[in-house]
XYZ file of C-alpha atoms in Angstrom:
676
model
C -52.425 -95.080 29.665
C -50.660 -92.361 27.666
C -48.828 -89.633 29.619
C -47.404 -86.232 28.693
C -43.809 -87.496 28.805
C -44.420 -90.458 26.486
C -42.773 -90.402 23.080
C -45.155 -89.279 20.367
C -44.931 -92.622 18.561
C -47.231 -94.180 21.194
C -50.095 -92.672 19.166
C -51.695 -94.888 16.527
C -50.637 -93.900 13.010
C -47.190 -92.594 13.997
C -44.750 -94.880 12.219
C -41.040 -94.246 11.496
C -41.668 -91.865 8.566
C -44.240 -89.751 10.384
C -42.082 -89.793 13.530
C -39.170 -88.297 11.559
C -41.490 -85.599 10.178
C -42.643 -84.764 13.725
C -39.053 -84.656 15.011
C -38.242 -82.184 12.216
C -40.736 -79.733 13.749
C -39.425 -80.366 17.289
C -42.239 -82.675 18.378
C -40.762 -85.550 20.391
C -43.235 -86.143 23.224
C -46.992 -85.976 23.744
C -46.412 -82.712 25.627
C -44.542 -81.238 22.643
C -47.506 -82.192 20.468
C -50.195 -80.550 22.592
C -47.956 -77.477 22.907
C -47.796 -77.225 19.101
C -50.298 -74.423 18.765
C -52.110 -73.114 15.659
C -50.700 -69.902 14.166
C -54.156 -68.718 13.044
C -57.793 -69.739 12.808
C -60.246 -69.904 9.944
C -63.593 -68.488 10.975
C -66.029 -71.138 9.789
C -69.009 -69.586 11.552
C -72.080 -69.246 9.333
C -73.108 -65.853 7.957
C -75.738 -64.508 5.592
C -74.693 -62.888 2.294
C -76.176 -59.592 3.499
C -73.735 -59.660 6.461
C -70.673 -60.423 4.307
C -68.231 -57.985 2.684
C -66.761 -58.483 -0.779
C -63.622 -60.652 -0.607
C -64.391 -62.087 2.855
C -63.702 -65.731 3.566
C -67.002 -67.049 4.884
C -69.154 -70.118 5.478
C -72.573 -70.135 3.806
C -75.088 -72.796 4.850
C -78.068 -73.412 2.593
C -79.997 -75.782 0.334
C -78.656 -76.855 -3.081
C -81.049 -75.202 -5.571
C -79.668 -76.320 -8.973
C -77.972 -79.518 -10.138
C -74.167 -79.374 -10.138
C -72.549 -78.817 -13.558
C -68.916 -79.639 -14.352
C -67.226 -77.651 -17.140
C -63.801 -78.854 -18.267
C -60.988 -76.794 -19.858
C -58.230 -79.267 -20.731
C -56.856 -80.504 -17.400
C -58.792 -77.868 -15.447
C -62.425 -77.910 -14.406
C -65.125 -75.776 -12.795
C -68.003 -77.256 -10.788
C -71.043 -74.976 -10.323
C -74.344 -75.203 -8.450
C -76.875 -72.862 -6.873
C -77.247 -72.434 -3.101
C -80.413 -70.998 -1.561
C -79.693 -69.121 1.667
C -82.618 -67.542 3.462
C -84.474 -66.735 0.187
C -81.288 -65.478 -1.533
C -79.723 -67.545 -4.291
C -75.895 -67.687 -4.507
C -73.828 -69.250 -7.296
C -71.128 -71.554 -5.898
C -68.034 -72.415 -8.011
C -65.333 -74.960 -7.217
C -62.211 -75.079 -9.395
C -60.404 -78.362 -10.084
C -62.557 -80.345 -7.629
C -64.910 -82.207 -10.029
C -65.684 -84.926 -7.469
C -67.791 -82.427 -5.528
C -70.536 -82.880 -8.145
C -70.937 -86.511 -7.003
C -71.512 -85.434 -3.389
C -74.087 -82.676 -3.995
C -77.729 -83.008 -5.043
C -80.709 -80.666 -5.268
C -82.544 -80.251 -1.958
C -79.529 -81.267 0.141
C -78.466 -78.943 3.007
C -74.746 -78.159 2.741
C -72.191 -75.771 4.251
C -69.534 -74.294 1.947
C -66.445 -72.340 3.017
C -64.991 -69.973 0.413
C -64.367 -66.404 -0.807
C -67.411 -64.198 -1.403
C -67.816 -62.063 -4.547
C -70.483 -59.481 -3.619
C -70.725 -58.045 -7.174
C -71.484 -61.398 -8.813
C -73.336 -62.782 -5.764
C -71.026 -65.786 -5.979
C -68.874 -67.895 -3.712
C -65.562 -69.413 -4.894
C -65.554 -72.562 -2.813
C -62.484 -73.703 -0.892
C -63.996 -76.708 0.829
C -67.263 -78.369 1.805
C -67.547 -78.578 5.587
C -69.762 -80.354 8.070
C -72.628 -78.123 9.107
C -71.840 -78.840 12.780
C -68.116 -77.926 12.573
C -66.511 -75.588 15.138
C -66.849 -71.912 14.292
C -63.049 -71.468 14.518
C -60.879 -73.983 12.707
C -57.200 -74.027 13.815
C -54.479 -73.862 11.145
C -51.156 -75.432 12.159
C -47.656 -74.794 10.786
C -46.988 -77.745 8.478
C -44.282 -79.109 6.181
C -44.129 -81.152 2.989
C -43.585 -84.224 5.151
C -46.620 -83.729 7.399
C -49.840 -81.837 6.702
C -51.735 -79.479 8.993
C -54.694 -81.876 8.816
C -52.553 -84.780 10.118
C -51.127 -82.617 12.892
C -54.636 -81.626 13.965
C -55.755 -85.263 13.977
C -52.791 -86.296 16.146
C -53.416 -83.423 18.564
C -57.069 -84.477 18.901
C -55.944 -88.068 19.610
C -53.345 -86.973 22.165
C -55.581 -84.477 23.965
C -58.353 -87.055 24.313
C -55.835 -89.164 26.281
C -54.219 -86.478 28.489
C -56.972 -83.846 28.830
C -56.880 -82.378 32.348
C -53.398 -83.729 33.155
C -51.289 -80.705 32.122
C -49.990 -79.032 35.281
C -49.598 -75.251 35.047
C -46.035 -74.022 34.536
C -46.801 -70.426 35.492
C -47.207 -70.243 39.304
C -50.740 -69.480 40.521
C -49.695 -66.179 42.073
C -48.644 -64.948 38.605
C -51.736 -66.371 36.904
C -53.915 -64.463 39.359
C -51.788 -61.323 39.085
C -51.975 -61.173 35.277
C -55.387 -62.860 34.744
C -53.962 -65.887 32.945
C -55.687 -69.207 32.252
C -54.531 -72.406 33.916
C -52.616 -74.640 31.521
C -55.385 -77.150 30.808
C -57.881 -74.421 29.895
C -55.199 -72.646 27.868
C -54.393 -75.763 25.799
C -58.074 -76.615 25.288
C -58.914 -73.092 24.131
C -55.886 -72.841 21.846
C -56.755 -76.019 19.945
C -60.556 -76.024 20.264
C -61.750 -72.431 20.887
C -65.491 -71.911 21.197
C -65.219 -68.319 19.961
C -62.731 -65.553 19.158
C -62.610 -64.237 22.739
C -61.619 -67.670 24.071
C -58.905 -67.956 21.392
C -57.496 -64.501 22.279
C -57.462 -65.246 25.994
C -55.721 -68.579 25.413
C -53.130 -66.996 23.100
C -52.354 -64.302 25.703
C -51.814 -66.949 28.383
C -49.763 -69.186 26.072
C -47.539 -66.259 25.030
C -46.798 -65.338 28.640
C -46.071 -68.978 29.517
C -43.696 -69.243 26.530
C -41.854 -66.035 27.487
C -41.765 -66.921 31.186
C -40.378 -70.439 30.627
C -37.792 -69.032 28.193
C -36.699 -66.376 30.702
C -36.520 -68.987 33.473
C -34.125 -71.007 31.299
C -31.977 -67.924 30.754
C -31.902 -67.078 34.465
C -30.898 -70.661 35.332
C -28.132 -70.523 32.700
C -26.963 -67.254 34.223
C -27.020 -68.689 37.751
C -25.110 -71.770 36.623
C -22.570 -69.534 34.890
C -22.092 -67.396 37.996
C -21.892 -70.366 40.341
C -19.364 -72.088 38.110
C -16.017 -71.380 39.736
C -14.495 -68.299 38.183
C -11.257 -66.622 39.194
C -10.825 -63.345 40.944
C -8.542 -61.164 38.808
C -6.282 -59.322 41.254
C -5.119 -56.677 38.805
C -2.631 -53.859 39.403
C -4.674 -50.663 39.676
C -1.593 -48.413 39.429
C -0.450 -50.087 36.202
C -3.946 -49.730 34.732
C -4.047 -46.029 35.609
C -0.622 -45.570 33.965
C -1.912 -47.285 30.804
C -5.003 -45.068 30.711
C -2.960 -41.883 31.239
C -0.621 -42.865 28.398
C -3.454 -43.009 25.835
C -3.297 -40.242 23.196
C -6.940 -39.361 23.920
C -9.169 -38.971 26.944
C -11.713 -41.716 27.568
C -15.361 -40.666 27.308
C -17.531 -40.885 30.447
C -19.370 -43.793 28.767
C -16.105 -45.704 28.224
C -15.005 -45.034 31.830
C -18.348 -46.296 33.179
C -18.182 -49.478 31.095
C -14.546 -50.163 32.066
C -15.500 -49.925 35.743
C -18.372 -52.390 35.230
C -15.992 -54.866 33.571
C -13.221 -54.435 36.183
C -15.712 -55.001 39.026
C -16.818 -58.218 37.317
C -13.209 -59.338 36.909
C -12.482 -58.754 40.589
C -15.329 -61.006 41.693
C -14.533 -64.707 42.193
C -17.297 -65.659 39.785
C -17.341 -66.074 36.061
C -17.950 -62.921 33.957
C -20.252 -63.222 30.958
C -20.704 -59.669 29.692
C -21.855 -58.194 26.394
C -20.312 -54.863 25.389
C -22.526 -52.926 23.018
C -21.164 -49.875 21.287
C -22.062 -48.165 18.064
C -19.586 -47.975 15.200
C -16.634 -45.801 16.285
C -17.601 -45.612 19.972
C -14.235 -46.976 21.155
C -14.879 -50.589 22.175
C -11.329 -51.715 21.338
C -9.668 -49.541 23.983
C -12.180 -50.810 26.561
C -11.245 -54.382 25.612
C -7.537 -53.443 25.803
C -8.002 -52.158 29.372
C -9.770 -55.398 30.373
C -7.019 -57.501 28.760
C -4.248 -55.481 30.387
C -5.959 -55.986 33.757
C -5.609 -59.795 33.470
C -2.001 -59.427 32.228
C -1.089 -57.433 35.359
C -2.598 -60.308 37.355
C -0.247 -62.802 35.666
C -2.822 -64.233 33.260
C -3.294 -64.291 29.494
C -6.019 -62.881 27.238
C -7.452 -64.027 23.916
C -9.303 -62.005 21.304
C -11.369 -63.715 18.635
C -12.599 -61.943 15.487
C -14.841 -63.195 12.657
C -12.360 -62.634 9.792
C -8.585 -62.835 9.339
C -8.479 -59.212 8.127
C -10.179 -58.017 11.294
C -8.041 -60.280 13.513
C -4.887 -58.910 11.879
C -6.101 -55.347 12.395
C -6.855 -56.001 16.083
C -3.411 -57.539 16.612
C -1.669 -54.536 15.014
C -3.804 -51.962 16.862
C -3.325 -53.647 20.253
C 0.431 -54.010 19.775
C 0.702 -50.327 18.774
C -1.441 -49.223 21.708
C 0.770 -51.007 24.244
C 4.002 -49.958 22.487
C 2.992 -46.287 22.536
C 2.226 -46.613 26.231
C 5.727 -48.019 26.789
C 4.318 -51.315 28.082
C 5.958 -54.676 27.508
C 2.966 -56.706 26.276
C 3.484 -59.493 23.732
C 0.618 -59.692 21.236
C 0.602 -62.518 18.672
C -1.684 -63.409 15.769
C -2.846 -66.982 15.118
C -4.514 -67.626 11.784
C -5.029 -70.645 9.556
C -2.355 -69.338 7.170
C 0.585 -69.856 9.553
C 3.278 -72.315 8.421
C 3.532 -75.485 10.532
C 6.869 -74.537 12.143
C 5.677 -71.011 12.985
C 2.475 -72.390 14.455
C 4.323 -74.964 16.557
C 6.692 -72.321 17.945
C 3.823 -69.919 18.676
C 1.794 -72.588 20.493
C 4.828 -73.560 22.613
C 5.253 -69.930 23.682
C 1.516 -69.736 24.393
C 1.487 -72.810 26.637
C 4.642 -71.566 28.423
C 2.949 -68.237 29.201
C 5.362 -66.185 27.052
C 2.483 -64.701 25.004
C 0.235 -62.202 26.808
C -2.505 -61.743 24.203
C -3.367 -64.134 21.384
C -5.568 -62.739 18.593
C -7.193 -64.934 15.979
C -10.303 -66.241 14.248
C -11.960 -69.621 14.788
C -8.374 -70.931 14.722
C -8.293 -70.184 18.471
C -10.804 -73.002 18.980
C -8.497 -75.748 17.628
C -7.807 -78.558 20.137
C -4.023 -77.992 20.079
C -4.337 -74.338 21.216
C -3.471 -74.535 24.938
C -3.032 -71.434 27.078
C -0.791 -71.293 30.128
C -3.415 -69.377 32.115
C -6.267 -67.823 30.125
C -8.031 -65.197 32.226
C -10.152 -63.352 29.642
C -11.589 -64.158 26.231
C -12.770 -61.178 24.182
C -15.060 -62.026 21.277
C -15.528 -59.297 18.677
C -18.711 -59.050 16.651
C -20.446 -61.306 19.154
C -23.410 -62.239 16.976
C -21.132 -63.992 14.484
C -20.212 -66.591 17.111
C -22.716 -68.965 18.612
C -23.084 -70.046 22.217
C -21.317 -73.354 21.502
C -18.244 -71.554 20.206
C -18.131 -69.307 23.273
C -18.300 -72.416 25.455
C -15.506 -74.110 23.469
C -13.204 -71.118 23.944
C -13.987 -71.127 27.657
C -12.989 -74.789 27.888
C -9.483 -73.874 26.668
C -8.716 -72.051 29.912
C -9.596 -72.172 33.571
C -13.098 -70.936 32.761
C -11.930 -67.464 31.666
C -14.142 -64.423 31.868
C -15.991 -63.719 28.621
C -16.334 -60.222 27.167
C -18.355 -60.267 23.964
C -18.463 -57.130 21.820
C -20.827 -56.055 19.075
C -21.126 -52.949 16.935
C -24.579 -54.062 15.856
C -26.817 -52.022 18.150
C -29.329 -54.314 19.771
C -32.619 -52.783 20.877
C -33.995 -53.845 24.233
C -36.407 -56.255 22.549
C -33.564 -58.480 21.388
C -31.155 -57.763 24.219
C -33.519 -59.536 26.616
C -34.082 -62.473 24.279
C -30.800 -63.154 22.491
C -28.555 -62.100 25.363
C -30.741 -62.540 28.414
C -28.136 -64.744 30.135
C -25.465 -62.042 29.818
C -24.832 -58.803 31.660
C -24.923 -55.901 29.224
C -22.719 -52.787 29.109
C -23.454 -50.026 26.605
C -21.128 -47.315 25.249
C -23.749 -44.774 24.229
C -21.408 -41.903 23.423
C -18.953 -41.172 20.609
C -15.446 -39.791 21.321
C -15.118 -35.997 21.410
C -14.215 -34.332 18.128
C -15.826 -36.993 15.940
C -17.596 -35.290 13.031
C -21.075 -36.628 12.275
C -21.106 -38.496 8.965
C -23.328 -36.627 6.518
C -25.726 -39.064 4.869
C -27.473 -38.295 1.601
C -29.791 -40.307 -0.627
C -29.775 -39.740 -4.371
C -31.389 -41.330 -7.409
C -29.371 -42.960 -10.174
C -30.138 -39.923 -12.361
C -28.192 -37.735 -9.901
C -25.099 -39.953 -9.946
C -23.126 -37.828 -12.457
C -23.463 -34.791 -10.210
C -22.342 -36.857 -7.208
C -19.311 -38.204 -9.074
C -18.211 -34.595 -9.703
C -18.293 -34.095 -5.923
C -16.312 -37.334 -5.437
C -13.698 -36.075 -7.943
C -13.243 -32.864 -5.927
C -12.779 -34.865 -2.716
C -10.244 -37.175 -4.396
C -8.273 -34.159 -5.621
C -8.284 -32.943 -2.011
C -6.664 -36.219 -0.883
C -9.729 -38.244 0.162
C -10.246 -41.970 -0.388
C -13.491 -43.609 -1.432
C -15.347 -46.880 -0.913
C -17.810 -47.903 -3.635
C -19.986 -50.784 -2.449
C -22.111 -52.921 -4.750
C -24.979 -55.147 -3.569
C -25.579 -58.836 -3.925
C -27.916 -58.988 -6.924
C -28.968 -62.578 -6.286
C -27.868 -65.315 -3.923
C -24.932 -65.982 -6.197
C -21.323 -65.141 -5.459
C -20.534 -65.229 -9.182
C -23.141 -62.570 -9.998
C -22.028 -60.564 -6.981
C -18.471 -60.510 -8.342
C -19.703 -59.658 -11.867
C -21.603 -56.705 -10.453
C -18.537 -55.471 -8.560
C -16.346 -56.097 -11.641
C -18.624 -53.920 -13.806
C -18.485 -51.099 -11.232
C -14.691 -51.471 -11.014
C -14.368 -50.984 -14.795
C -16.720 -47.979 -14.682
C -14.728 -46.334 -11.876
C -11.435 -46.815 -13.773
C -12.940 -45.020 -16.773
C -14.507 -42.281 -14.629
C -11.357 -41.602 -12.568
C -8.317 -42.363 -14.769
C -6.010 -40.378 -12.454
C -6.813 -42.500 -9.399
C -5.811 -46.045 -8.522
C -8.876 -48.293 -8.292
C -8.965 -51.625 -6.419
C -11.516 -54.453 -6.448
C -12.303 -56.460 -3.298
C -14.741 -59.368 -3.219
C -15.392 -62.679 -1.488
C -13.702 -64.865 -4.105
C -10.255 -63.423 -3.444
C -7.896 -65.382 -1.211
C -7.179 -64.082 2.277
C -3.701 -62.990 1.173
C -5.162 -61.055 -1.778
C -7.683 -59.364 0.514
C -4.969 -58.443 3.019
C -2.760 -57.030 0.264
C -5.603 -54.937 -1.180
C -6.583 -53.559 2.211
C -2.947 -52.752 3.024
C -2.654 -50.833 -0.275
C -5.894 -48.969 0.433
C -4.831 -48.132 3.977
C -1.466 -46.863 2.689
C -3.286 -44.729 0.046
C -1.693 -46.653 -2.816
C -5.325 -47.272 -3.852
C -7.680 -44.281 -3.732
C -10.960 -45.946 -4.754
C -11.900 -49.374 -3.409
C -14.791 -51.057 -5.182
C -16.071 -53.809 -2.903
C -18.868 -56.147 -2.060
C -19.983 -56.204 1.576
C -16.798 -58.004 2.689
C -15.635 -54.595 3.996
C -18.683 -54.320 6.238
C -17.093 -55.148 9.590
C -14.191 -53.532 11.359
C -11.760 -52.455 8.651
C -10.182 -49.182 9.756
C -8.898 -46.701 7.135
C -8.898 -43.223 8.739
C -8.347 -41.382 5.433
C -11.385 -42.976 3.728
C -14.107 -40.341 3.932
C -16.686 -41.247 1.255
C -18.902 -44.326 1.277
C -20.819 -44.610 -2.003
C -23.402 -47.406 -1.751
C -24.972 -48.467 -5.040
C -28.568 -49.750 -5.068
C -28.690 -49.014 -1.349
C -32.321 -50.154 -1.107
C -31.081 -53.746 -1.536
C -29.298 -53.590 1.828
C -30.817 -53.992 5.286
C -30.704 -51.090 7.745
C -28.132 -52.751 10.011
C -25.889 -53.464 7.010
C -26.189 -49.889 5.734
C -25.266 -48.574 9.182
C -22.251 -50.895 9.391
C -21.075 -49.797 5.947
C -21.476 -46.134 6.868
C -19.288 -46.802 9.902
C -16.303 -47.601 7.659
C -15.871 -43.844 7.090
C -15.710 -41.029 9.630
C -12.700 -42.573 11.383
C -10.290 -39.706 10.800
C -10.310 -35.908 10.970
C -11.914 -35.335 7.528
C -15.613 -34.592 7.121
C -17.094 -37.865 5.887
C -20.064 -38.702 3.703
C -22.310 -41.711 3.098
C -24.107 -41.455 -0.250
C -26.977 -43.876 -0.846
C -27.734 -44.367 -4.548
C -31.139 -45.947 -5.111
C -34.509 -45.763 -6.818
C -36.552 -47.775 -4.289
C -39.697 -49.408 -5.627
C -41.317 -50.193 -2.274
C -42.421 -48.246 0.798
C -40.139 -50.484 2.874
C -37.128 -49.562 0.711
C -37.932 -45.841 0.948
C -38.452 -46.069 4.731
C -35.000 -47.665 5.234
C -33.240 -44.921 3.293
C -35.216 -42.183 5.079
C -34.208 -43.697 8.422
C -30.523 -43.701 7.405
C -30.650 -40.041 6.411
C -32.529 -39.022 9.572
C -30.066 -40.384 12.166
C -26.565 -41.773 12.682
C -27.591 -43.331 16.020
C -27.339 -47.095 15.613
C -29.729 -47.809 18.479
C -32.436 -45.604 16.952
C -31.898 -47.405 13.629
C -32.013 -50.841 15.256
C -35.357 -50.019 16.855
C -36.626 -48.672 13.520
C -35.456 -51.885 11.845
C -37.484 -53.918 14.309
C -40.559 -51.803 13.647
C -40.139 -52.114 9.883
C -39.563 -55.849 9.661
C -40.111 -57.479 13.039
C -37.631 -59.485 15.066
C -37.170 -62.080 12.309
C -33.564 -62.094 11.294
C -32.338 -58.733 12.582
C -29.175 -60.332 13.873
C -29.344 -63.426 11.731
C -31.306 -65.867 13.847
C -29.032 -68.859 13.287
C -25.859 -66.991 14.246
C -27.318 -64.878 16.988
C -29.150 -67.549 18.853
C -32.247 -65.351 18.748
C -35.023 -67.819 19.528
C -38.145 -68.123 17.461
C -41.295 -68.055 19.543
C -44.285 -70.129 18.530
C -46.967 -67.905 20.048
C -45.571 -64.622 21.381
C -43.938 -61.869 19.340
C -41.049 -60.268 21.275
C -41.449 -57.045 19.264
C -45.199 -56.556 19.554
C -45.328 -58.142 23.008
C -42.241 -56.388 24.418
C -44.051 -55.324 27.605
C -45.119 -58.913 28.246
C -41.574 -60.195 27.577
C -40.110 -57.597 29.955
C -42.593 -58.546 32.693
C -41.860 -62.256 32.148
C -38.140 -61.539 32.489
C -38.586 -59.610 35.736
C -40.876 -62.262 37.205
C -38.312 -64.963 36.323
C -35.524 -62.932 37.971
C -37.682 -62.404 41.076
C -38.572 -66.090 41.296
C -35.026 -67.487 41.033
C -33.819 -64.931 43.598
C -36.196 -66.381 46.219
C -34.575 -68.770 48.657
C -35.400 -72.432 47.929
C -37.847 -71.414 45.195
C -37.344 -74.776 43.516
C -38.527 -76.648 46.631
C -41.878 -74.833 46.867
C -44.919 -77.016 46.031
C -46.472 -74.327 43.780
C -43.336 -74.407 41.570
C -43.073 -78.192 41.330
C -44.520 -78.485 37.810
C -42.270 -75.681 36.538
C -39.134 -77.210 38.088
C -39.980 -80.643 36.660
C -40.603 -79.193 33.204
C -37.392 -77.129 33.241
C -35.235 -80.025 34.413
C -36.720 -82.192 31.675
C -36.235 -79.655 28.869
C -33.116 -77.662 29.845
C -30.746 -80.002 28.015
C -32.572 -79.421 24.737
C -32.449 -75.636 25.140
C -28.986 -75.277 26.656
C -27.664 -73.737 23.435
C -29.868 -71.712 21.123
C -27.615 -72.175 18.131
């Protein structure tokens, strides 16, 4: 007898090749197979021509009224015959399916599924179907290696063996509360719905189950994280207050609130796993510096990991300056892949001896030979560029240090509760006092000359300018060519200014040198591809000119805009574009309407769905088979709260009504431990 936990190759017809194809779509067991739901249905229910709109896909059932004729045009063909439906004659045409003529004869009753042309009273046939077929035909996600038809056949085989044996994962109290189907009915109605209402009801139940199980996994990860022995950071409150008072600016209320949340976490003898969200320029670095100084006063070390060497170098310089200006003896070192062997060896010796307080670096911090004396806190900048596995690897390098992940990519609630549901979230929702709002304008290419006159005036007044070019195609070579052409144009346009060119093909040393020259105002105009998107800080740069801005995503445009407005000058973001689509126009309108990254992130979700808003592969944002975390946000939020409530109940995992859920989670947790 076949069971839900059996491997899928127990089914007849599943040999090695087909098994590999099933594994590629995450089907390993019989249970995986029956949980592989259709993404839509074809309505194969019969209709009369008088009930059908032009262009509808429809099934007509009638009697063949004329002999089939096959017309050939080279390799192509058209098969035609008449179909009498309730006294109305329809012309049926099939393209490139000449064999149909052999299966159709006058007087035969047939059912044809196709697209209706009301003007010509014709049906372009898609397929002949059995007259007794289900009204709704499920369509499954398929690949080149395995067809939707094969998947459906295997599901029918499997369900015939295990029908009625699927225990409900959602506890009965929740099914009753939210009017959800039990799991057997849900599976039956998803694969074999009797009508549209049954399909909708099953989809609603399946979406909640998917969200609920996902949120249960996150809550169990969070519990495991908290129960895993962390260290209580006994920091020196007086020293921290002295550091804060020595800063050349006053912390905003939002920064103060977030720092308190982090310090409270650090004090607790459990592991901290916190995400710090703050818009571009909101002051996340000083918050991280306070958290790092707290562990230093407790006799521990801190690490800070950034996605690029340029950004890591900038963090190391900024942190060192911050502590120097405060008169504090804190040793900050930079570890990158470019260090000479002797320098690296000496640095790592000092690190393992505890002589280095803060080590800043890129992925180089994850190398096996990097051993800390006592790592108390790991700060990860631009969190979504590092996956869960990398966070775990960094943690293994210390005595399970606290993790503070930072991102300047504003994450709307929809994604915060999916991508980061296992983390506590702190938000800096306030910019420092005195920051001037960046003025954002959109112009057409025909207005560029006028804009360049404005740029010339600003340059004469001592400003510096970024000019960013888009990726024309998925080709680094073309990207560089595009930037090169703009670089030459800018040199001609502004002969009195120094122009630099920054792109992805330059070596790290060349990039560092260029950025140092730009920061020191030895270069006034920096033409760049999007390599300057994250974190580079040049306070005197006050104009961001983005060419073909409609080719960029909203989040990318917002990040680019954040490169200016970092000093005392009034700053401008100028979007040059002639968008051809409503989507392109909507993105630019959104950029002009607000500088609030969270508003833009929500708008981005509305415009394009959850898809790749953070870059699914890097972010660990899961893809859901049934539910849509954007459209079904209320359902996701409820599922999250119900999961939190359930795991907070004493001995919840010993209750009989939760047995099926506990069994399922224990069986599948290993596969879903990391989303990346």
